[in-house]
GROMACS .gro file of C-alpha atoms in nm:
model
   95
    1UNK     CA    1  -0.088  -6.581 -10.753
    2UNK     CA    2  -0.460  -6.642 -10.754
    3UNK     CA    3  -0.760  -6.410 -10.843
    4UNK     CA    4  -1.075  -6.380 -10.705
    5UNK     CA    5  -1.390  -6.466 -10.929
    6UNK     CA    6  -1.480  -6.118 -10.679
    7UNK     CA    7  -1.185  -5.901 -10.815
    8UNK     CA    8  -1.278  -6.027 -11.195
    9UNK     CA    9  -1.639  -5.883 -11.153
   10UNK     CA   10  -1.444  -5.555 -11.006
   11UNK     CA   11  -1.214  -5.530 -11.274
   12UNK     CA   12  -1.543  -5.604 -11.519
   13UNK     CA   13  -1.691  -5.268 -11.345
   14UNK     CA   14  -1.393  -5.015 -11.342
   15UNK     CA   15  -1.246  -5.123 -11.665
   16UNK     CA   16  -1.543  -5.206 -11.888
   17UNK     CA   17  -1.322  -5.116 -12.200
   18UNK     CA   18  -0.968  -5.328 -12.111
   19UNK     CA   19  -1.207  -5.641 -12.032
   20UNK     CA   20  -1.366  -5.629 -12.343
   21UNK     CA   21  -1.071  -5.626 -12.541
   22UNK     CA   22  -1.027  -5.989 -12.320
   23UNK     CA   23  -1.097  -6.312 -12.574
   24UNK     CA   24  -1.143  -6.547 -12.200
   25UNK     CA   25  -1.105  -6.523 -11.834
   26UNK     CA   26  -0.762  -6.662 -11.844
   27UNK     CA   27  -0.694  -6.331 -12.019
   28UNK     CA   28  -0.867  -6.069 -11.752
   29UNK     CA   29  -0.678  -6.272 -11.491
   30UNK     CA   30  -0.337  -6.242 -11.652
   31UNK     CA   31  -0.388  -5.834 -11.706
   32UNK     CA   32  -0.463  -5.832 -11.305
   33UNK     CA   33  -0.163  -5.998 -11.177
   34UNK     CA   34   0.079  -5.792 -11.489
   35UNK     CA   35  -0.084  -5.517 -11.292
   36UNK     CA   36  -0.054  -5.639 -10.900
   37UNK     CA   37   0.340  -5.727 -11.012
   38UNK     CA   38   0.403  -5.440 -11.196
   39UNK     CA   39   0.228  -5.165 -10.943
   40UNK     CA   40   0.372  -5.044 -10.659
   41UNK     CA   41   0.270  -5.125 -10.299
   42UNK     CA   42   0.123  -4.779 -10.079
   43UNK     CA   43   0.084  -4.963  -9.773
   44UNK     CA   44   0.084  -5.305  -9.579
   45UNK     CA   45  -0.170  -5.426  -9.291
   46UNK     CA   46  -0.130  -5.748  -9.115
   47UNK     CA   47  -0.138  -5.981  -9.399
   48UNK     CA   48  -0.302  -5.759  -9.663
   49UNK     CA   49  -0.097  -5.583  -9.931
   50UNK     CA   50  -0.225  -5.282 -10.101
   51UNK     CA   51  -0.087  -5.201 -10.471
   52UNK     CA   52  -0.153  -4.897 -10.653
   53UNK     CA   53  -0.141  -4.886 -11.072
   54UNK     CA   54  -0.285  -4.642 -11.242
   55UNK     CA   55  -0.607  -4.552 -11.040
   56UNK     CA   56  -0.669  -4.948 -10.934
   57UNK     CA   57  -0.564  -5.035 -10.598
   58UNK     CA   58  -0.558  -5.392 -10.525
   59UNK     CA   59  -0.544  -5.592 -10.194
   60UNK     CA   60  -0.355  -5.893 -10.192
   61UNK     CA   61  -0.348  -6.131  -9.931
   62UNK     CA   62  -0.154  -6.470  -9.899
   63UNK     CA   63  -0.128  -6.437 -10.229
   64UNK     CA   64  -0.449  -6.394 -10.377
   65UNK     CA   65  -0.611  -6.066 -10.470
   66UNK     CA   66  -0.906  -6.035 -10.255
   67UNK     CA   67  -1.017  -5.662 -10.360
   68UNK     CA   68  -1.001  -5.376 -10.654
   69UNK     CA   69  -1.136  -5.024 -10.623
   70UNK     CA   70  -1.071  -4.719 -10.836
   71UNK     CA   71  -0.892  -4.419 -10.647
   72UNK     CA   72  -0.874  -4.087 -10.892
   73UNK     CA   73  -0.659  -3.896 -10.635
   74UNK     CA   74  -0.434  -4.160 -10.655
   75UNK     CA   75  -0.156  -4.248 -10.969
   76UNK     CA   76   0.070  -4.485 -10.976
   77UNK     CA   77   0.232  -4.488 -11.365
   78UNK     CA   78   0.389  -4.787 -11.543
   79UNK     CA   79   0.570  -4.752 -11.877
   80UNK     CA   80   0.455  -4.931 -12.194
   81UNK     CA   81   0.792  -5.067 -12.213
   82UNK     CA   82   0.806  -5.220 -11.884
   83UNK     CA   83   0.472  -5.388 -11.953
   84UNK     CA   84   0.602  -5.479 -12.280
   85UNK     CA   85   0.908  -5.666 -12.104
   86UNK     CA   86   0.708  -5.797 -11.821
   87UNK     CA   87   0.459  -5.965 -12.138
   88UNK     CA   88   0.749  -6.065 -12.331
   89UNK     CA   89   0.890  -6.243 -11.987
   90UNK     CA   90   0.566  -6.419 -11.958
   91UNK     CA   91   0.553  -6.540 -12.298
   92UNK     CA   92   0.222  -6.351 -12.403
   93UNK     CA   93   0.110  -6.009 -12.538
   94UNK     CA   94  -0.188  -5.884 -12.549
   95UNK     CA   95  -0.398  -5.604 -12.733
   0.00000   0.00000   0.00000
């Protein structure tokens, strides 16, 4: 799955925190696709996918997230130890 440099600049803007705590790019890009694959997808048009986690909802299309916004009246939880196991799968953990 690819990310857009767009959705990077997003994620920069609704989670100033969690991308500071990123040492590279590499690293902002792997927390975006832990969260498109671990989220949960609210609804499906054409060839977009949209995928809720937490309060971001990203669009996906062919495989490459095109789009990130923040929704508050939406949640969408994940456990810590299913993004544990998903990290541990992948071979990296981060803080």
């Amino acid at each position: 799955m690819k990310v857009s440099n767009r959705v990077i600049e997003q994620y920069k803007e609704c989670c100033p925190v969690s991308f500071l705590k990123c040492d590279s790019i590499t690293d902002v890009e792997y927390k975006i696709k832990r969260a498109v694959a671990l989220g949960r997808k609210y609804a499906e048009h054409e060839d977009r996918k949209y995928i809720q986690y937490y309060h971001l909802q990203f669009t996906v299309q062919n495989g490459k997230v095109i789009g990130l916004t923040k929704d508050y009246d939406k949640y969408i939880e994940v456990s810590e130890s299913v993004k544990y196991a998903y990290d541990r799968l992948e071979g990296k953990l981060l803080v």
